[in-house]
CSV table of C-alpha atoms in Angstrom, one decimal:
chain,number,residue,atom,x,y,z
D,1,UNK,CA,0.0,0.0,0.0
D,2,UNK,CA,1.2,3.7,-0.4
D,3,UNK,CA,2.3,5.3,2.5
D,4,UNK,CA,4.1,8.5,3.9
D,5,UNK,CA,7.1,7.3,6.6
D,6,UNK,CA,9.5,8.7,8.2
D,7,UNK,CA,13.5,6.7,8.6
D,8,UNK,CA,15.0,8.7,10.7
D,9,UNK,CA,14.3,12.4,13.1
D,10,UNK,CA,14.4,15.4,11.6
D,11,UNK,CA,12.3,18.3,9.4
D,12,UNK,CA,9.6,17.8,7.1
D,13,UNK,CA,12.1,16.7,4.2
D,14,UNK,CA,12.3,13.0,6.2
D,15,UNK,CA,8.6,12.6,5.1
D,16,UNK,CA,8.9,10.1,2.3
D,17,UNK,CA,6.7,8.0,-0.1
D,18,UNK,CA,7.0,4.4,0.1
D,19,UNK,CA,5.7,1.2,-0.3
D,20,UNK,CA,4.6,-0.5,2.4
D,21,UNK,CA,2.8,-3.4,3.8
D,22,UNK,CA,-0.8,-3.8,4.0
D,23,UNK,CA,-1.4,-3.8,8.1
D,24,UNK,CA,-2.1,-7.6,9.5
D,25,UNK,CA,-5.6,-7.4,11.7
D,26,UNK,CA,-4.9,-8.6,15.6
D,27,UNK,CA,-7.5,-9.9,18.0
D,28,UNK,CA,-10.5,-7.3,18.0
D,29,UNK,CA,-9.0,-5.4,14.9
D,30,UNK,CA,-10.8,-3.9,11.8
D,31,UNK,CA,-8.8,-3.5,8.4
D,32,UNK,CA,-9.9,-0.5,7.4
D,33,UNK,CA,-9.5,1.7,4.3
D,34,UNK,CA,-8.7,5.3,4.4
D,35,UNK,CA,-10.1,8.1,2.1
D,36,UNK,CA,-8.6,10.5,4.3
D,37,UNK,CA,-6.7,11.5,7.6
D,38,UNK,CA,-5.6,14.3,9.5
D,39,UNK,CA,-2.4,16.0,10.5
D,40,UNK,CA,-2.1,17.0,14.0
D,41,UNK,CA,0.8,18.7,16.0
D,42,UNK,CA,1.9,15.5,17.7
D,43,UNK,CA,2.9,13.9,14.3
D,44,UNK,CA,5.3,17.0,13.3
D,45,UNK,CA,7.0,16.8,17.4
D,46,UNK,CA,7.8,12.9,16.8
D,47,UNK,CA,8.9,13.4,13.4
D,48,UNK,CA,11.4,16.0,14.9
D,49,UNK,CA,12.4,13.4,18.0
D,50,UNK,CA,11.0,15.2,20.7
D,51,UNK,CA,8.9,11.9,21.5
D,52,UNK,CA,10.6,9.5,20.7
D,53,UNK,CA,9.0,6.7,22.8
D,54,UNK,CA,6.2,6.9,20.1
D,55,UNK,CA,8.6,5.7,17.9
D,56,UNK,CA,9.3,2.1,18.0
D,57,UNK,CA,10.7,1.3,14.7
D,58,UNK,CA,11.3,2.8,11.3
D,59,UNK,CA,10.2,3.0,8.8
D,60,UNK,CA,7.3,4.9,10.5
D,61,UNK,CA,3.8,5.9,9.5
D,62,UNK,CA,3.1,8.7,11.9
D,63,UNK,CA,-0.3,8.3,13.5
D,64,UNK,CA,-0.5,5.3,11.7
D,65,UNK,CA,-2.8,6.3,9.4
D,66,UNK,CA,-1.3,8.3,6.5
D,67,UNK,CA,-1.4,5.5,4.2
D,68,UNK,CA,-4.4,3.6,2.0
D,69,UNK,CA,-5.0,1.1,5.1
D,70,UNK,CA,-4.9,0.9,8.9
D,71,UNK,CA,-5.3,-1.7,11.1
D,72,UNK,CA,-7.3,-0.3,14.4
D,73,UNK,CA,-8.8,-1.8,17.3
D,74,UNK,CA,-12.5,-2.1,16.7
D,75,UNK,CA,-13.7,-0.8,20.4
D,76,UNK,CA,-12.1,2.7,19.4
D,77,UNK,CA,-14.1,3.4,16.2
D,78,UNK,CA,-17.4,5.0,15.3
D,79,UNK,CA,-20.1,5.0,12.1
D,80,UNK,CA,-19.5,8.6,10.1
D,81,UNK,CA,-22.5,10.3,10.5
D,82,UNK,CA,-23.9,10.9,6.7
D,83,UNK,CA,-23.9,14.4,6.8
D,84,UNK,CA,-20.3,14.0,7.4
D,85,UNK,CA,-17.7,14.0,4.0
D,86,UNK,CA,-14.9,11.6,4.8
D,87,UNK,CA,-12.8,15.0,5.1
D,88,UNK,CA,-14.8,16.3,7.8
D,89,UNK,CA,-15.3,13.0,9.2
D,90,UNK,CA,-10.9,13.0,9.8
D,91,UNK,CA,-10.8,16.0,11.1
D,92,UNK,CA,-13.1,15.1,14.1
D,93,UNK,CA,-11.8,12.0,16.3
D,94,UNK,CA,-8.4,13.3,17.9
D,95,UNK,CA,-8.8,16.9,18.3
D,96,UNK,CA,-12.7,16.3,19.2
D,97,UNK,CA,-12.1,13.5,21.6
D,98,UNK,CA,-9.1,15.9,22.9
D,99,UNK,CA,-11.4,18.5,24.0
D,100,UNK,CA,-14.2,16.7,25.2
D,101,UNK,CA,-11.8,14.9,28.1
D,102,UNK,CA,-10.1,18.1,28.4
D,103,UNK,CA,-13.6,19.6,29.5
D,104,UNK,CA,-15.8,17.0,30.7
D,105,UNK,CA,-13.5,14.1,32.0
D,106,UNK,CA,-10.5,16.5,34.1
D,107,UNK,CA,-12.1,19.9,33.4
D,108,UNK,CA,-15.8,18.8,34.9
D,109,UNK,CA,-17.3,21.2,32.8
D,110,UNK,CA,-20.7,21.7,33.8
D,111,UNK,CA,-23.7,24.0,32.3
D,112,UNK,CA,-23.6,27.5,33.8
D,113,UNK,CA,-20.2,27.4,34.4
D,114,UNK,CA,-17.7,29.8,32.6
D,115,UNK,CA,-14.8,28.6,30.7
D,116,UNK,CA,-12.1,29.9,28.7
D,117,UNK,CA,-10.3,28.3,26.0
D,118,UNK,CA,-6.8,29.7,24.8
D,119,UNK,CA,-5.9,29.5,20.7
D,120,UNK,CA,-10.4,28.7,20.1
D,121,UNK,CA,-9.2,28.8,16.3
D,122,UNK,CA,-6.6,25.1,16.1
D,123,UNK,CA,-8.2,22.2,15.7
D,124,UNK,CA,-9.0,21.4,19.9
D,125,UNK,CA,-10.2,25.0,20.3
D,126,UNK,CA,-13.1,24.7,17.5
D,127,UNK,CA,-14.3,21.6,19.1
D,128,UNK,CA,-13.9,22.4,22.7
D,129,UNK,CA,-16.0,25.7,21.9
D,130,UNK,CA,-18.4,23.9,20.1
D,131,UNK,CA,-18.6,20.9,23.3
D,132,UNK,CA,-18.7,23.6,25.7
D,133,UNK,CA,-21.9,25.6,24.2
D,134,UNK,CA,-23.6,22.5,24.0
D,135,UNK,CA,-22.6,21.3,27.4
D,136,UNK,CA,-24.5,25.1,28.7
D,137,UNK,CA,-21.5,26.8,29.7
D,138,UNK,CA,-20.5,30.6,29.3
D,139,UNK,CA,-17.0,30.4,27.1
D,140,UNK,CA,-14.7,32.8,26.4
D,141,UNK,CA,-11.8,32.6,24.2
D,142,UNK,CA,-8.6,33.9,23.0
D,143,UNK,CA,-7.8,34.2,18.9
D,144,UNK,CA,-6.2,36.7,16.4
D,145,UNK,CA,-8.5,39.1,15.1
D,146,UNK,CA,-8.7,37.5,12.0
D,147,UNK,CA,-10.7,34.6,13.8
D,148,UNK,CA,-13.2,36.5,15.6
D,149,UNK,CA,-16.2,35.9,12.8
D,150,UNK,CA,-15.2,32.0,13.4
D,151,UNK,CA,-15.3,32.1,16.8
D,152,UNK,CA,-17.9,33.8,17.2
D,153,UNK,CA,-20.3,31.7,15.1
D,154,UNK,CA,-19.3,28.6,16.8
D,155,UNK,CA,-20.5,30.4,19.8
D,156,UNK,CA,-18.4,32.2,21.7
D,157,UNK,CA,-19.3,34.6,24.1
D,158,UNK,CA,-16.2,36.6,25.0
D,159,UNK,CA,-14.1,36.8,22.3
D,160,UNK,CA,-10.1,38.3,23.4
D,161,UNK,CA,-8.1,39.3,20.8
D,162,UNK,CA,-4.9,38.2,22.7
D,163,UNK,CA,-2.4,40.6,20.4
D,164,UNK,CA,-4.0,43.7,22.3
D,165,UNK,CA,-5.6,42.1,25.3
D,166,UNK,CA,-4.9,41.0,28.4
D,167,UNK,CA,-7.0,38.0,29.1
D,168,UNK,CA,-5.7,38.0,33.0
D,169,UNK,CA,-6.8,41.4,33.1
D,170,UNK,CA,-10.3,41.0,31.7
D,171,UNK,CA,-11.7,37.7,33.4
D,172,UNK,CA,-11.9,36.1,36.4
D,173,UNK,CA,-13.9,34.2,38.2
D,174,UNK,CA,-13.7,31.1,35.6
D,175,UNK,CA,-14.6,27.7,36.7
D,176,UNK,CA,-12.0,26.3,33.9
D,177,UNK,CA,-9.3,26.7,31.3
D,178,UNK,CA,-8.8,25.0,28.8
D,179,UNK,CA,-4.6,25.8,28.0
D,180,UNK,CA,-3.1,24.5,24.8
D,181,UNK,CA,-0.2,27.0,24.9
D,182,UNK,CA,1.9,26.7,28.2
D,183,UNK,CA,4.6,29.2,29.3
D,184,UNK,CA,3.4,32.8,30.3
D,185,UNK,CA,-0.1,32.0,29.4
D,186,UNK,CA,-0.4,29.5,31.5
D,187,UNK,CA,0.9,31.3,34.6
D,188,UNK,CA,-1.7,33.9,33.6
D,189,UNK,CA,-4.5,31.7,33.4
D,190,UNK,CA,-4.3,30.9,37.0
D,191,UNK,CA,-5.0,34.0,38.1
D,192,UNK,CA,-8.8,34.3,36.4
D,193,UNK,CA,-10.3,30.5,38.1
D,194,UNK,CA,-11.7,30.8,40.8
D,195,UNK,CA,-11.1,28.9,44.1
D,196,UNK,CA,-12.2,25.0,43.3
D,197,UNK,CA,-11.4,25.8,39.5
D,198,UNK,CA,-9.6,23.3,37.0
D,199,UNK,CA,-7.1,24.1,34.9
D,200,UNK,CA,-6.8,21.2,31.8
D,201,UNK,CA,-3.2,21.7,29.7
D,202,UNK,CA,-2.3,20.1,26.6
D,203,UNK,CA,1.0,21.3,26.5
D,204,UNK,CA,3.2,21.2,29.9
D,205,UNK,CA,2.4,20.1,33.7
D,206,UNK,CA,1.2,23.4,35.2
D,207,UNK,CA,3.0,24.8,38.4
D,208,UNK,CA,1.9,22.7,41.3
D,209,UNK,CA,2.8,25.9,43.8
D,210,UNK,CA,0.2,28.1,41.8
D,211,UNK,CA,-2.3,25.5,42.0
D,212,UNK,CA,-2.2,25.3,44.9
D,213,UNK,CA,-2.3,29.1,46.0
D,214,UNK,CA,-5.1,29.3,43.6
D,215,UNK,CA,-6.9,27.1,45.1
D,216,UNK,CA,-7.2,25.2,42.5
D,217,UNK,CA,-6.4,21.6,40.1
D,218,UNK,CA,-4.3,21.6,37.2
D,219,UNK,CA,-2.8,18.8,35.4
D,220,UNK,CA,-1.7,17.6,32.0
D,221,UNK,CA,-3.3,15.0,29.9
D,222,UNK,CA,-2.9,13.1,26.4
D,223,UNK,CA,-6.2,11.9,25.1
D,224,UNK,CA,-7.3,8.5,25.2
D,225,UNK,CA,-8.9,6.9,22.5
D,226,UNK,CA,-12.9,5.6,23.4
D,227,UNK,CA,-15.1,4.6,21.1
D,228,UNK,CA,-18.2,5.8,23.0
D,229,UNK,CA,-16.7,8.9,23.2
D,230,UNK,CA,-16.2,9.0,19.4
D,231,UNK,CA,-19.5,7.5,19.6
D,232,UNK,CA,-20.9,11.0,21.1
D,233,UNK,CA,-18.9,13.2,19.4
D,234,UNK,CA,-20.5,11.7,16.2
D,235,UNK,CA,-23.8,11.7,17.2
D,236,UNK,CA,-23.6,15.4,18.4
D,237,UNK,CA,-22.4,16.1,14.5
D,238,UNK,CA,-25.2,14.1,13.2
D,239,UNK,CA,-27.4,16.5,15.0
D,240,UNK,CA,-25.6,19.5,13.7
D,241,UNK,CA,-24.4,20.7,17.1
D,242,UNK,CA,-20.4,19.8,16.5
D,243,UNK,CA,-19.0,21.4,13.2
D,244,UNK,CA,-15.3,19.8,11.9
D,245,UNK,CA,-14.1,23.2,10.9
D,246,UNK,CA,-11.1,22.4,7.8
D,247,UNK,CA,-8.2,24.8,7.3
D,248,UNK,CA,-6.8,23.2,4.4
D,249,UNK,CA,-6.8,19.8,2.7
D,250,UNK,CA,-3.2,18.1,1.0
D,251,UNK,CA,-3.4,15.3,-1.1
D,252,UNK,CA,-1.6,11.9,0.4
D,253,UNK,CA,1.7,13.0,-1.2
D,254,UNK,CA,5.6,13.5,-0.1
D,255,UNK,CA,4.7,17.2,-0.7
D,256,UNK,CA,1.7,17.4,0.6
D,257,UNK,CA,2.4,15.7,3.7
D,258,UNK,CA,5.4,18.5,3.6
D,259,UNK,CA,3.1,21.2,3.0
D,260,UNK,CA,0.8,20.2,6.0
D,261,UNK,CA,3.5,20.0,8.1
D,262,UNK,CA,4.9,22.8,7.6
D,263,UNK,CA,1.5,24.8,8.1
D,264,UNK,CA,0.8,22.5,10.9
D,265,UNK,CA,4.5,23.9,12.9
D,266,UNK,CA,3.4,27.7,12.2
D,267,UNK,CA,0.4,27.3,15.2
D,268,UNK,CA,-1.7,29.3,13.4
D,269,UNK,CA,-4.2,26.8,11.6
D,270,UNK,CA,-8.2,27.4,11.6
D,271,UNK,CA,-9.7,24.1,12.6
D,272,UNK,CA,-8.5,21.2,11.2
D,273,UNK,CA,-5.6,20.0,8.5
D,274,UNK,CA,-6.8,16.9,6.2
D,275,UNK,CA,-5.1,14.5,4.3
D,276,UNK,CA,-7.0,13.6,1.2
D,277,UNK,CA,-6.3,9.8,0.1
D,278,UNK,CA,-8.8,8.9,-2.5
């Protein structure tokens, strides 16, 4: 089958075309074959080495599932819903089951609580806005001013243009953050929860000192793949209530894996990056 791989660490120049192996099923496994796939900033970090315990071997497909066929277990997948292109459809598992642990299983997220969600325009911030209006909650988030039509039609209430605002300065009282950044921002954010708040990062453990003057928990988390999540998640797009939102598509391609890449390392995506297959 055709696949993009990776031989060894380094930039997006490793990502090659080759020929590889059509995947072997194991106990509980589905064969299943792609039309398309998604790019997401945890492929670009292992292709540089920064994780390389997610590498066992090369050649390496990253995520698995840049090639015609993937082998998966079948208590992790879900039915596309049929308003769904198989574009939109990959753009929705990890970054949508990202967010909805991030708010619902550390976050607690519950309706009539307030919430803020750093970078709303990637491909986790589009869904967690999206999870958290549905879930009832007041949500604020921070984008460029370019994003603010997006953001706002996804629903948010308090949008923050963070290259001439001060979140810390404007908010408080929050009953969660949703931090995909780290660093400064991070620090900031714990000044606006409120005492029994929860702050979720993608990024970096948060500072257990601040927690705890704050008052509050923080941790770090890598989602974990659940099919009755996914399950929900889909269900919530057949409805119409959860909207894969797609930056750019790239066909399955040395280049266009390249290309995505290379957009994907810039951080300033809106929504989703999709691979197209076939």
């Amino acid at each position: 089958m055709k696949a993009i791989v990776i031989e060894e660490f380094g930039g997006a120049e490793q990502l090659k075309e080759k020929e590889m192996p059509k995947p072997a099923c194991g106990v509980n496994q589905v064969l299943i074959r792609i039309h398309a796939t998604s790019v997401n900033p945890v492929d670009f970090k292992i292709r540089q080495g920064h994780m390389k315990e997610a590498a066992d071997s090369f050649p390496l497909i990253l995520g698995g599932d840049v090639a015609e066929y993937v082998a998966v277990d079948a208590d992790i997948i879900a039915r596309i819903p049929e308003n769904l292109s198989f574009e939109e459809a990959a753009a929705l598992p990890l970054a949508g089951m990202t967010a909805w642990q991030a708010l619902v299983d550390h976050g607690r997220l519950a309706k009539g609580q307030k919430v803020l969600i750093h970078a709303g325009a990637g491909g986790v911030g589009t869904f967690a806005i999206q999870i958290a209006k549905h879930l009832g909650a007041e949500v604020a988030s921070t984008a460029s001013e370019s994003n603010e039509k997006l953001l706002r039609s996804l629903g948010v209430d308090h949008f923050i243009n963070y290259k001439k605002e001060d979140f810390s300065e404007i908010l408080s009282g929050y009953d969660v953050v949703l931090d995909t950044m780290g660093g400064d921002i991070q620090r900031d954010s714990f000044k606006i929860l409120k005492p029994g708040g929860h702050l979720v990062s993608l990024v970096e453990q948060p500072d257990e000192t601040l927690a705890k003057k704050a008052d509050v928990t923080a941790n770090v988390f890598m989602m974990e793949p659940k099919g009755d999540q996914l399950d929900q998640l889909a269900e919530l797009a057949a409805e119409g209530k959860l909207r894969p939102i797609i930056d750019e598509t790239y066909p399955l391609s040395e280049q266009g894996l390249r290309e995505a890449h290379d957009k994907s390392e810039t951080h300033h995506t809106r929504g989703k990056l999709v691979i197209r297959v076939e």
